[in-house]
Amino acid sequence: MGEGIMQSRGVVIIGGGIGGLCAAIALRQAGLEVAVYERAEAYRPLGAGLSLWPNAMRAFEALGLAREVSGVGASWRETVMHRWDGKVLSRMAVEELCRELGQPTVGLLRAELQQVLLRALGPGVVHLGAACTGFHVEGEGVRVTFADGQQVRGDCLIGADGLHSVVRQRLLPEVRPRYGGRTSWRGVVNVASEVIPEGSQFELYGPGARFGITHIGRGPEGTWRMYWFLLVPAPQGGQDVEGGHREAVLSHVRGWMEPVESLVRATPESDILRTDIHYLEPLPSWGEGPVTLLGDSAHAMVTDMGQGACQAIEDALVLAKLLREDTDRVRALRTYESKRRPRTAHIAELSLRAGSIRYLRNPVARWGRDLLMQALPSSVALNQLRRVVGYDFLAS
């Protein structure tokens, strides 16, 4: 596609992340022509881990990809929450809920999920190195422009371009992401032993910090691939010294129960990422005319419910269903927004609430929190989780 040349596409998706790729697969299965434009020059082979709860796995089953997605990750059966020194505060039988819902919970590398989705799409759908700079609604369609002068016309435009969405910026120029008050470090490492029981996810709570460990499949030569994260309240925009990610993490978790320190020390410095956590307040609208938003561009949320990617996947399936059922594209987009906005706003609010008690520094407040976690029946937490991950988003 040369500079200034207009090409016509059915549905134009800006952003080739998890939500954009899932939307492309679902829309193609619904019989629509789709093109995805991603600003990155290539997909990175490594990256952060990801949790896919039963609501996301239900979507992959609908796409015919559930077995392949499960095959590149690891299912977990139980979440065990600890105090930093190893005292168990709570256990949640995730397997019980998954059995009830008929879907597993899977931990995997985000990059490996992207590869599954790219294989499902096949060649010629995703265009890399395509940085969207804006769009103009023209008649019943939309013209999209790119940094290199390319232009594409489509029947409708889906902005799936993440937290700093160009599409959202054009629709709602006054909206700005908000800092969630915490920074995160994330690492992936292959280890010779399972480190924590297979099928378990560990969470640890210390003074103003939360650390998590999850199996995300098998690495080379029979190793165990582990994903860990650390979240700590911190000023926005902080950075580690060059080559200092590992040491920054260790400064927060020295003396914590094993295998926390050993996992961090075993992780290559280049495989540790640091990212500030941002979110969006519920938007006044998601679109206008033949344009709408999907995933983080519409409802970026803090990480405390592990639902960010899951909600983008839900978006994708609902959007495709409605565009398949209604030939009036604009009406279908508005229906999609009316269905998804309340659901995602609710999950975002639950995520903020969940985070409010996880990063306490005051010893008395932490003592009270830990006591409550020990006293609360696991059935209460499971019931709350069931309402999130057992939601039938395709029937609503």
mmCIF file of C-alpha atoms in Angstrom:
data_model
loop_
_atom_site.group_PDB
_atom_site.id
_atom_site.type_symbol
_atom_site.label_atom_id
_atom_site.label_comp_id
_atom_site.label_asym_id
_atom_site.label_seq_id
_atom_site.Cartn_x
_atom_site.Cartn_y
_atom_site.Cartn_z
ATOM 1 C CA MET A 1 0.000 0.000 0.000
ATOM 2 C CA GLY A 2 1.805 3.099 -1.219
ATOM 3 C CA GLU A 3 1.735 6.598 0.192
ATOM 4 C CA GLY A 4 -1.575 8.381 -0.248
ATOM 5 C CA ILE A 5 -3.290 5.406 -1.886
ATOM 6 C CA MET A 6 -6.804 4.719 -0.637
ATOM 7 C CA GLN A 7 -7.788 1.115 -0.124
ATOM 8 C CA SER A 8 -11.251 -0.046 0.871
ATOM 9 C CA ARG A 9 -11.729 -2.420 3.795
ATOM 10 C CA GLY A 10 -14.863 -3.633 5.571
ATOM 11 C CA VAL A 11 -13.959 -3.264 9.243
ATOM 12 C CA VAL A 12 -10.736 -1.419 10.081
ATOM 13 C CA ILE A 13 -9.221 -2.296 13.473
ATOM 14 C CA ILE A 14 -6.520 -0.045 14.904
ATOM 15 C CA GLY A 15 -4.397 -2.031 17.337
ATOM 16 C CA GLY A 16 -3.144 -5.603 17.079
ATOM 17 C CA GLY A 17 -3.152 -6.496 20.765
ATOM 18 C CA ILE A 18 -5.235 -9.276 22.307
ATOM 19 C CA GLY A 19 -8.545 -7.422 21.916
ATOM 20 C CA GLY A 20 -7.916 -6.308 18.343
ATOM 21 C CA LEU A 21 -6.809 -9.769 17.206
ATOM 22 C CA CYS A 22 -9.763 -11.482 18.899
ATOM 23 C CA ALA A 23 -12.128 -8.994 17.274
ATOM 24 C CA ALA A 24 -10.589 -9.694 13.868
ATOM 25 C CA ILE A 25 -11.014 -13.462 14.275
ATOM 26 C CA ALA A 26 -14.603 -13.147 15.505
ATOM 27 C CA LEU A 27 -15.555 -10.695 12.745
ATOM 28 C CA ARG A 28 -14.066 -12.884 10.027
ATOM 29 C CA GLN A 29 -15.938 -15.878 11.409
ATOM 30 C CA ALA A 30 -19.064 -13.696 11.212
ATOM 31 C CA GLY A 31 -18.401 -13.213 7.486
ATOM 32 C CA LEU A 32 -17.020 -9.658 7.546
ATOM 33 C CA GLU A 33 -13.909 -8.369 5.803
ATOM 34 C CA VAL A 34 -11.353 -7.168 8.349
ATOM 35 C CA ALA A 35 -7.963 -5.468 8.363
ATOM 36 C CA VAL A 36 -5.847 -4.876 11.489
ATOM 37 C CA TYR A 37 -3.262 -2.076 11.682
ATOM 38 C CA GLU A 38 -0.634 -2.253 14.433
ATOM 39 C CA ARG A 39 1.923 0.477 15.052
ATOM 40 C CA ALA A 40 4.658 -1.906 16.287
ATOM 41 C CA GLU A 41 7.124 -3.158 13.688
ATOM 42 C CA ALA A 42 7.043 -6.687 15.111
ATOM 43 C CA TYR A 43 5.522 -8.753 17.898
ATOM 44 C CA ARG A 44 7.962 -9.222 20.763
ATOM 45 C CA PRO A 45 8.757 -12.867 21.527
ATOM 46 C CA LEU A 46 8.777 -12.272 25.304
ATOM 47 C CA GLY A 47 6.646 -10.271 27.672
ATOM 48 C CA ALA A 48 4.362 -10.399 30.645
ATOM 49 C CA GLY A 49 2.142 -13.218 31.798
ATOM 50 C CA LEU A 50 -1.609 -13.143 31.486
ATOM 51 C CA SER A 51 -4.540 -14.706 33.344
ATOM 52 C CA LEU A 52 -7.482 -15.960 31.294
ATOM 53 C CA TRP A 53 -10.474 -16.612 33.541
ATOM 54 C CA PRO A 54 -13.461 -18.778 32.513
ATOM 55 C CA ASN A 55 -15.217 -15.830 30.865
ATOM 56 C CA ALA A 56 -12.292 -15.402 28.467
ATOM 57 C CA MET A 57 -11.959 -19.147 27.914
ATOM 58 C CA ARG A 58 -15.658 -19.320 27.052
ATOM 59 C CA ALA A 59 -14.952 -16.787 24.316
ATOM 60 C CA PHE A 60 -12.062 -18.859 22.982
ATOM 61 C CA GLU A 61 -14.285 -21.926 22.954
ATOM 62 C CA ALA A 62 -16.762 -19.963 20.804
ATOM 63 C CA LEU A 63 -13.878 -19.086 18.454
ATOM 64 C CA GLY A 64 -12.724 -22.714 18.293
ATOM 65 C CA LEU A 65 -9.398 -21.848 19.956
ATOM 66 C CA ALA A 66 -9.841 -22.995 23.560
ATOM 67 C CA ARG A 67 -7.739 -26.164 23.218
ATOM 68 C CA GLU A 68 -4.860 -24.368 21.525
ATOM 69 C CA VAL A 69 -4.926 -21.507 24.044
ATOM 70 C CA SER A 70 -4.923 -23.943 26.979
ATOM 71 C CA GLY A 71 -2.094 -25.882 25.358
ATOM 72 C CA VAL A 72 0.383 -22.992 25.454
ATOM 73 C CA GLY A 73 -0.294 -22.172 29.119
ATOM 74 C CA ALA A 74 -1.054 -23.853 32.427
ATOM 75 C CA SER A 75 -4.347 -24.215 34.266
ATOM 76 C CA TRP A 76 -4.476 -23.395 37.932
ATOM 77 C CA ARG A 77 -6.646 -24.972 40.578
ATOM 78 C CA GLU A 78 -6.101 -22.877 43.682
ATOM 79 C CA THR A 79 -5.119 -19.364 44.716
ATOM 80 C CA VAL A 80 -3.288 -19.230 48.044
ATOM 81 C CA MET A 81 -2.846 -15.854 49.748
ATOM 82 C CA HIS A 82 0.021 -15.417 52.200
ATOM 83 C CA ARG A 83 1.444 -12.829 54.503
ATOM 84 C CA TRP A 84 4.954 -11.850 53.369
ATOM 85 C CA ASP A 85 6.528 -14.221 55.914
ATOM 86 C CA GLY A 86 4.615 -17.263 54.668
ATOM 87 C CA LYS A 87 1.583 -17.376 56.974
ATOM 88 C CA VAL A 88 -1.426 -18.523 54.930
ATOM 89 C CA LEU A 89 -4.237 -15.963 55.054
ATOM 90 C CA SER A 90 -6.745 -17.512 52.673
ATOM 91 C CA ARG A 91 -7.281 -20.198 50.055
ATOM 92 C CA MET A 92 -9.634 -20.045 47.110
ATOM 93 C CA ALA A 93 -10.598 -23.243 45.284
ATOM 94 C CA VAL A 94 -10.538 -21.902 41.742
ATOM 95 C CA GLU A 95 -10.844 -25.440 40.349
ATOM 96 C CA GLU A 96 -14.256 -25.839 41.993
ATOM 97 C CA LEU A 97 -15.570 -22.723 40.283
ATOM 98 C CA CYS A 98 -14.013 -23.686 36.941
ATOM 99 C CA ARG A 99 -15.626 -27.120 37.086
ATOM 100 C CA GLU A 100 -18.988 -25.500 37.757
ATOM 101 C CA LEU A 101 -18.574 -23.091 34.823
ATOM 102 C CA GLY A 102 -17.139 -25.691 32.470
ATOM 103 C CA GLN A 103 -14.032 -23.654 31.661
ATOM 104 C CA PRO A 104 -10.493 -23.552 33.107
ATOM 105 C CA THR A 105 -8.470 -20.591 34.319
ATOM 106 C CA VAL A 106 -5.247 -20.437 32.315
ATOM 107 C CA GLY A 107 -1.991 -18.584 32.909
ATOM 108 C CA LEU A 108 0.193 -18.005 29.843
ATOM 109 C CA LEU A 109 2.569 -15.615 28.155
ATOM 110 C CA ARG A 110 0.823 -12.717 26.441
ATOM 111 C CA ALA A 111 3.197 -13.136 23.479
ATOM 112 C CA GLU A 112 2.278 -16.812 23.071
ATOM 113 C CA LEU A 113 -1.419 -15.983 23.095
ATOM 114 C CA GLN A 114 -0.753 -13.395 20.391
ATOM 115 C CA GLN A 115 0.930 -16.081 18.287
ATOM 116 C CA VAL A 116 -2.085 -18.387 18.641
ATOM 117 C CA LEU A 117 -4.343 -15.559 17.459
ATOM 118 C CA LEU A 118 -2.050 -14.611 14.574
ATOM 119 C CA ARG A 119 -1.995 -18.210 13.364
ATOM 120 C CA ALA A 120 -5.786 -18.308 13.506
ATOM 121 C CA LEU A 121 -6.000 -15.157 11.396
ATOM 122 C CA GLY A 122 -3.483 -16.257 8.801
ATOM 123 C CA PRO A 123 -1.399 -13.961 6.590
ATOM 124 C CA GLY A 124 -2.498 -10.679 5.070
ATOM 125 C CA VAL A 125 -4.850 -9.487 7.836
ATOM 126 C CA VAL A 126 -2.453 -7.762 10.265
ATOM 127 C CA HIS A 127 -0.358 -4.858 8.936
ATOM 128 C CA LEU A 128 2.631 -4.022 11.151
ATOM 129 C CA GLY A 129 4.446 -0.699 11.332
ATOM 130 C CA ALA A 130 1.162 1.129 10.668
ATOM 131 C CA ALA A 131 0.805 4.031 13.130
ATOM 132 C CA CYS A 132 -2.656 5.575 12.944
ATOM 133 C CA THR A 133 -2.651 9.372 13.114
ATOM 134 C CA GLY A 134 -6.365 10.088 12.754
ATOM 135 C CA PHE A 135 -9.609 9.439 10.933
ATOM 136 C CA HIS A 136 -12.447 11.274 9.200
ATOM 137 C CA VAL A 137 -16.036 10.103 8.894
ATOM 138 C CA GLU A 138 -17.107 10.315 5.261
ATOM 139 C CA GLY A 139 -20.698 9.526 4.401
ATOM 140 C CA GLU A 140 -21.504 6.077 5.755
ATOM 141 C CA GLY A 141 -17.843 5.102 6.144
ATOM 142 C CA VAL A 142 -14.607 6.312 7.641
ATOM 143 C CA ARG A 143 -11.196 7.231 6.216
ATOM 144 C CA VAL A 144 -8.186 6.361 8.360
ATOM 145 C CA THR A 145 -4.775 7.995 7.957
ATOM 146 C CA PHE A 146 -1.349 6.701 8.973
ATOM 147 C CA ALA A 147 2.000 8.263 9.780
ATOM 148 C CA ASP A 148 3.574 7.180 6.486
ATOM 149 C CA GLY A 149 0.824 8.794 4.411
ATOM 150 C CA GLN A 150 -1.220 5.662 3.823
ATOM 151 C CA GLN A 151 -4.992 5.943 3.879
ATOM 152 C CA VAL A 152 -7.624 3.241 4.240
ATOM 153 C CA ARG A 153 -11.391 3.513 3.976
ATOM 154 C CA GLY A 154 -13.704 1.204 5.895
ATOM 155 C CA ASP A 155 -17.353 0.687 6.698
ATOM 156 C CA CYS A 156 -16.512 1.120 10.369
ATOM 157 C CA LEU A 157 -13.488 1.743 12.588
ATOM 158 C CA ILE A 158 -12.659 -0.093 15.824
ATOM 159 C CA GLY A 159 -10.145 1.623 18.095
ATOM 160 C CA ALA A 160 -8.395 -1.214 19.930
ATOM 161 C CA ASP A 161 -5.179 0.764 20.342
ATOM 162 C CA GLY A 162 -4.827 0.616 24.099
ATOM 163 C CA LEU A 163 -4.425 3.022 26.985
ATOM 164 C CA HIS A 164 -2.997 5.837 24.852
ATOM 165 C CA SER A 165 -5.487 5.306 22.030
ATOM 166 C CA VAL A 166 -5.248 7.672 19.060
ATOM 167 C CA VAL A 167 -8.829 6.807 18.113
ATOM 168 C CA ARG A 168 -10.097 7.701 21.599
ATOM 169 C CA GLN A 169 -8.061 10.914 21.557
ATOM 170 C CA ARG A 170 -9.875 11.984 18.373
ATOM 171 C CA LEU A 171 -13.285 11.024 19.788
ATOM 172 C CA LEU A 172 -12.777 12.354 23.315
ATOM 173 C CA PRO A 173 -9.829 14.766 23.360
ATOM 174 C CA GLU A 174 -10.509 15.804 26.965
ATOM 175 C CA VAL A 175 -10.066 12.278 28.372
ATOM 176 C CA ARG A 176 -6.742 11.437 29.985
ATOM 177 C CA PRO A 177 -5.647 8.180 31.671
ATOM 178 C CA ARG A 178 -5.352 8.424 35.448
ATOM 179 C CA TYR A 179 -2.411 7.121 37.435
ATOM 180 C CA GLY A 180 -3.472 4.264 39.700
ATOM 181 C CA GLY A 181 -0.883 5.119 42.353
ATOM 182 C CA ARG A 182 1.177 1.955 41.860
ATOM 183 C CA THR A 183 4.045 0.766 39.735
ATOM 184 C CA SER A 184 4.580 -2.839 38.695
ATOM 185 C CA TRP A 185 7.521 -5.077 37.945
ATOM 186 C CA ARG A 186 6.867 -8.290 36.014
ATOM 187 C CA GLY A 187 9.173 -11.141 35.175
ATOM 188 C CA VAL A 188 9.154 -14.497 33.382
ATOM 189 C CA VAL A 189 11.704 -17.171 34.249
ATOM 190 C CA ASN A 190 12.278 -20.861 33.469
ATOM 191 C CA VAL A 191 13.224 -22.931 36.521
ATOM 192 C CA ALA A 192 14.241 -26.570 37.003
ATOM 193 C CA SER A 193 11.580 -27.379 39.625
ATOM 194 C CA GLU A 194 7.952 -26.391 39.987
ATOM 195 C CA VAL A 195 8.850 -23.980 42.867
ATOM 196 C CA ILE A 196 5.215 -23.800 44.014
ATOM 197 C CA PRO A 197 2.721 -26.680 43.711
ATOM 198 C CA GLU A 198 1.579 -27.229 40.139
ATOM 199 C CA GLY A 199 -1.841 -25.689 39.629
ATOM 200 C CA SER A 200 -1.349 -23.105 42.383
ATOM 201 C CA GLN A 201 -1.159 -19.348 42.201
ATOM 202 C CA PHE A 202 0.510 -17.643 45.161
ATOM 203 C CA GLU A 203 -0.157 -14.081 46.294
ATOM 204 C CA LEU A 204 1.828 -12.470 49.095
ATOM 205 C CA TYR A 205 1.060 -9.277 50.973
ATOM 206 C CA GLY A 206 3.726 -7.237 52.710
ATOM 207 C CA PRO A 207 4.062 -3.632 53.899
ATOM 208 C CA GLY A 208 2.703 -1.634 50.962
ATOM 209 C CA ALA A 209 3.451 -4.389 48.457
ATOM 210 C CA ARG A 210 1.820 -7.340 46.694
ATOM 211 C CA PHE A 211 3.742 -10.158 45.004
ATOM 212 C CA GLY A 212 2.252 -12.900 42.810
ATOM 213 C CA ILE A 213 3.585 -16.151 41.339
ATOM 214 C CA THR A 214 1.851 -18.217 38.629
ATOM 215 C CA HIS A 215 2.731 -21.221 36.483
ATOM 216 C CA ILE A 216 2.363 -20.318 32.795
ATOM 217 C CA GLY A 217 3.364 -23.577 31.099
ATOM 218 C CA ARG A 218 6.520 -25.523 30.391
ATOM 219 C CA GLY A 219 9.763 -23.996 29.181
ATOM 220 C CA PRO A 220 12.612 -25.566 27.186
ATOM 221 C CA GLU A 221 14.108 -28.916 28.224
ATOM 222 C CA GLY A 222 11.293 -29.685 30.650
ATOM 223 C CA THR A 223 11.700 -26.560 32.766
ATOM 224 C CA TRP A 224 8.810 -24.831 34.495
ATOM 225 C CA ARG A 225 7.909 -21.400 33.175
ATOM 226 C CA MET A 226 6.961 -19.039 35.994
ATOM 227 C CA TYR A 227 5.472 -15.567 35.888
ATOM 228 C CA TRP A 228 5.839 -13.225 38.827
ATOM 229 C CA PHE A 229 4.770 -9.660 39.519
ATOM 230 C CA LEU A 230 5.318 -7.037 42.181
ATOM 231 C CA LEU A 231 3.016 -4.058 42.734
ATOM 232 C CA VAL A 232 4.049 -1.192 45.010
ATOM 233 C CA PRO A 233 2.595 2.299 45.636
ATOM 234 C CA ALA A 234 5.042 4.786 44.114
ATOM 235 C CA PRO A 235 5.183 8.268 42.563
ATOM 236 C CA GLN A 236 4.241 8.358 38.899
ATOM 237 C CA GLY A 237 7.047 8.198 36.363
ATOM 238 C CA GLY A 238 9.680 6.613 38.582
ATOM 239 C CA GLN A 239 12.454 4.694 36.850
ATOM 240 C CA ASP A 240 15.130 2.235 37.899
ATOM 241 C CA VAL A 241 18.774 2.826 37.149
ATOM 242 C CA GLU A 242 19.980 1.109 33.987
ATOM 243 C CA GLY A 243 20.230 -2.610 34.640
ATOM 244 C CA GLY A 244 18.578 -2.130 38.021
ATOM 245 C CA HIS A 245 15.130 -3.729 37.687
ATOM 246 C CA ARG A 246 16.077 -6.849 39.632
ATOM 247 C CA GLU A 247 17.709 -4.916 42.436
ATOM 248 C CA ALA A 248 14.698 -2.586 42.680
ATOM 249 C CA VAL A 249 12.397 -5.591 43.129
ATOM 250 C CA LEU A 250 14.684 -7.198 45.686
ATOM 251 C CA SER A 251 14.731 -3.999 47.719
ATOM 252 C CA HIS A 252 11.000 -4.521 48.345
ATOM 253 C CA VAL A 253 10.954 -8.272 49.011
ATOM 254 C CA ARG A 254 14.146 -9.143 50.909
ATOM 255 C CA GLY A 255 13.328 -11.573 53.695
ATOM 256 C CA TRP A 256 10.010 -12.621 52.193
ATOM 257 C CA MET A 257 9.066 -16.296 52.091
ATOM 258 C CA GLU A 258 10.675 -18.461 49.461
ATOM 259 C CA PRO A 259 10.595 -18.740 46.517
ATOM 260 C CA VAL A 260 10.176 -14.968 46.136
ATOM 261 C CA GLU A 261 13.814 -13.868 46.264
ATOM 262 C CA SER A 262 15.154 -16.897 44.402
ATOM 263 C CA LEU A 263 12.674 -16.405 41.535
ATOM 264 C CA VAL A 264 13.610 -12.747 41.196
ATOM 265 C CA ARG A 265 17.348 -13.500 41.304
ATOM 266 C CA ALA A 266 16.925 -16.199 38.642
ATOM 267 C CA THR A 267 15.143 -13.863 36.237
ATOM 268 C CA PRO A 268 17.325 -12.289 33.524
ATOM 269 C CA GLU A 269 17.413 -8.511 33.870
ATOM 270 C CA SER A 270 16.214 -8.158 30.259
ATOM 271 C CA ASP A 271 13.091 -10.177 31.089
ATOM 272 C CA ILE A 272 11.917 -7.843 33.862
ATOM 273 C CA LEU A 273 9.509 -5.068 32.886
ATOM 274 C CA ARG A 274 8.549 -2.010 34.917
ATOM 275 C CA THR A 275 5.268 -0.260 34.174
ATOM 276 C CA ASP A 276 3.169 2.342 35.979
ATOM 277 C CA ILE A 277 -0.469 1.297 36.408
ATOM 278 C CA HIS A 278 -3.017 3.625 34.772
ATOM 279 C CA TYR A 279 -6.755 3.407 34.268
ATOM 280 C CA LEU A 280 -9.637 5.282 32.692
ATOM 281 C CA GLU A 281 -12.638 6.710 34.458
ATOM 282 C CA PRO A 282 -15.848 5.444 32.771
ATOM 283 C CA LEU A 283 -16.085 7.323 29.469
ATOM 284 C CA PRO A 284 -19.105 9.496 28.602
ATOM 285 C CA SER A 285 -19.336 7.582 25.309
ATOM 286 C CA TRP A 286 -17.346 5.037 23.329
ATOM 287 C CA GLY A 287 -18.026 6.183 19.809
ATOM 288 C CA GLU A 288 -19.983 8.073 17.232
ATOM 289 C CA GLY A 289 -21.151 7.214 13.739
ATOM 290 C CA PRO A 290 -19.180 4.272 12.314
ATOM 291 C CA VAL A 291 -16.477 4.473 15.023
ATOM 292 C CA THR A 292 -16.214 2.741 18.396
ATOM 293 C CA LEU A 293 -13.650 1.598 20.973
ATOM 294 C CA LEU A 294 -12.660 -1.801 22.354
ATOM 295 C CA GLY A 295 -10.513 -3.066 25.218
ATOM 296 C CA ASP A 296 -8.129 -0.761 27.077
ATOM 297 C CA SER A 297 -8.866 2.134 24.745
ATOM 298 C CA ALA A 298 -12.415 2.099 26.164
ATOM 299 C CA HIS A 299 -11.995 0.821 29.713
ATOM 300 C CA ALA A 300 -8.391 0.421 30.872
ATOM 301 C CA MET A 301 -8.531 -0.761 34.472
ATOM 302 C CA VAL A 302 -6.140 -1.485 37.318
ATOM 303 C CA THR A 303 -4.849 -5.039 37.494
ATOM 304 C CA ASP A 304 -6.364 -6.181 40.789
ATOM 305 C CA MET A 305 -9.111 -8.378 39.301
ATOM 306 C CA GLY A 306 -6.980 -9.787 36.465
ATOM 307 C CA GLN A 307 -9.783 -8.882 34.052
ATOM 308 C CA GLY A 308 -8.230 -6.363 31.662
ATOM 309 C CA ALA A 309 -7.564 -8.768 28.790
ATOM 310 C CA CYS A 310 -10.641 -10.846 29.626
ATOM 311 C CA GLN A 311 -12.905 -7.824 29.194
ATOM 312 C CA ALA A 312 -11.294 -6.948 25.859
ATOM 313 C CA ILE A 313 -11.966 -10.514 24.699
ATOM 314 C CA GLU A 314 -15.586 -10.242 25.816
ATOM 315 C CA ASP A 315 -15.851 -6.958 23.886
ATOM 316 C CA ALA A 316 -14.603 -8.659 20.732
ATOM 317 C CA LEU A 317 -17.162 -11.476 20.802
ATOM 318 C CA VAL A 318 -20.099 -9.188 21.581
ATOM 319 C CA LEU A 319 -19.080 -6.730 18.852
ATOM 320 C CA ALA A 320 -18.836 -9.470 16.224
ATOM 321 C CA LYS A 321 -22.160 -10.998 17.246
ATOM 322 C CA LEU A 322 -23.977 -7.675 16.894
ATOM 323 C CA LEU A 323 -22.321 -6.744 13.603
ATOM 324 C CA ARG A 324 -23.298 -10.152 12.249
ATOM 325 C CA GLU A 325 -26.914 -9.771 13.349
ATOM 326 C CA ASP A 326 -27.527 -6.166 12.268
ATOM 327 C CA THR A 327 -26.649 -4.889 8.789
ATOM 328 C CA ASP A 328 -27.015 -1.307 10.065
ATOM 329 C CA ARG A 329 -23.407 -0.919 11.188
ATOM 330 C CA VAL A 330 -23.898 2.288 13.176
ATOM 331 C CA ARG A 331 -26.864 0.871 15.073
ATOM 332 C CA ALA A 332 -24.902 -2.308 15.821
ATOM 333 C CA LEU A 333 -22.029 -0.263 17.266
ATOM 334 C CA ARG A 334 -24.343 1.714 19.534
ATOM 335 C CA THR A 335 -25.978 -1.532 20.724
ATOM 336 C CA TYR A 336 -22.535 -2.976 21.440
ATOM 337 C CA GLU A 337 -21.648 0.081 23.518
ATOM 338 C CA SER A 338 -24.911 -0.040 25.464
ATOM 339 C CA LYS A 339 -24.244 -3.671 26.378
ATOM 340 C CA ARG A 340 -20.571 -3.364 27.216
ATOM 341 C CA ARG A 341 -20.307 -0.021 29.013
ATOM 342 C CA PRO A 342 -22.165 -1.050 32.212
ATOM 343 C CA ARG A 343 -20.369 -4.390 32.438
ATOM 344 C CA THR A 344 -16.866 -2.987 32.023
ATOM 345 C CA ALA A 345 -17.531 -0.013 34.331
ATOM 346 C CA HIS A 346 -18.639 -2.459 37.030
ATOM 347 C CA ILE A 347 -15.512 -4.619 36.650
ATOM 348 C CA ALA A 348 -13.296 -1.521 36.683
ATOM 349 C CA GLU A 349 -14.913 -0.362 39.934
ATOM 350 C CA LEU A 350 -14.475 -3.817 41.510
ATOM 351 C CA SER A 351 -10.803 -3.722 40.502
ATOM 352 C CA LEU A 352 -10.298 -0.364 42.200
ATOM 353 C CA ARG A 353 -12.026 -1.614 45.342
ATOM 354 C CA ALA A 354 -9.976 -4.818 45.421
ATOM 355 C CA GLY A 355 -6.780 -2.799 45.256
ATOM 356 C CA SER A 356 -7.763 -0.483 48.086
ATOM 357 C CA ILE A 357 -6.835 -3.022 50.822
ATOM 358 C CA ARG A 358 -3.898 -4.786 49.196
ATOM 359 C CA TYR A 359 -1.177 -2.158 49.578
ATOM 360 C CA LEU A 360 -1.561 -1.039 53.180
ATOM 361 C CA ARG A 361 1.546 0.197 54.979
ATOM 362 C CA ASN A 362 0.121 0.877 58.441
ATOM 363 C CA PRO A 363 0.825 -2.167 60.667
ATOM 364 C CA VAL A 364 -2.524 -1.948 62.464
ATOM 365 C CA ALA A 365 -4.457 -1.678 59.215
ATOM 366 C CA ARG A 366 -2.532 -4.639 57.789
ATOM 367 C CA TRP A 367 -3.207 -6.683 60.921
ATOM 368 C CA GLY A 368 -6.939 -5.991 60.586
ATOM 369 C CA ARG A 369 -6.888 -6.838 56.873
ATOM 370 C CA ASP A 370 -5.062 -10.112 57.487
ATOM 371 C CA LEU A 371 -7.456 -11.056 60.287
ATOM 372 C CA LEU A 372 -10.428 -10.419 58.009
ATOM 373 C CA MET A 373 -8.918 -12.528 55.224
ATOM 374 C CA GLN A 374 -8.434 -15.438 57.615
ATOM 375 C CA ALA A 375 -11.968 -15.173 58.998
ATOM 376 C CA LEU A 376 -13.804 -14.730 55.690
ATOM 377 C CA PRO A 377 -15.175 -18.043 54.367
ATOM 378 C CA SER A 378 -13.687 -18.940 50.990
ATOM 379 C CA SER A 379 -17.244 -19.375 49.674
ATOM 380 C CA VAL A 380 -17.766 -15.614 49.974
ATOM 381 C CA ALA A 381 -14.787 -14.842 47.734
ATOM 382 C CA LEU A 382 -15.848 -17.563 45.287
ATOM 383 C CA ASN A 383 -19.363 -16.129 45.064
ATOM 384 C CA GLN A 384 -17.954 -12.685 44.289
ATOM 385 C CA LEU A 385 -15.653 -14.143 41.652
ATOM 386 C CA ARG A 386 -18.481 -16.215 40.150
ATOM 387 C CA ARG A 387 -20.461 -13.039 39.398
ATOM 388 C CA VAL A 388 -17.481 -11.710 37.434
ATOM 389 C CA VAL A 389 -16.195 -14.746 35.547
ATOM 390 C CA GLY A 390 -19.469 -16.658 35.229
ATOM 391 C CA TYR A 391 -21.247 -13.831 33.405
ATOM 392 C CA ASP A 392 -22.804 -14.973 30.100
ATOM 393 C CA PHE A 393 -21.759 -12.017 27.982
ATOM 394 C CA LEU A 394 -23.061 -13.498 24.713
ATOM 395 C CA ALA A 395 -26.569 -14.052 26.076
ATOM 396 C CA SER A 396 -26.978 -10.642 27.708
#
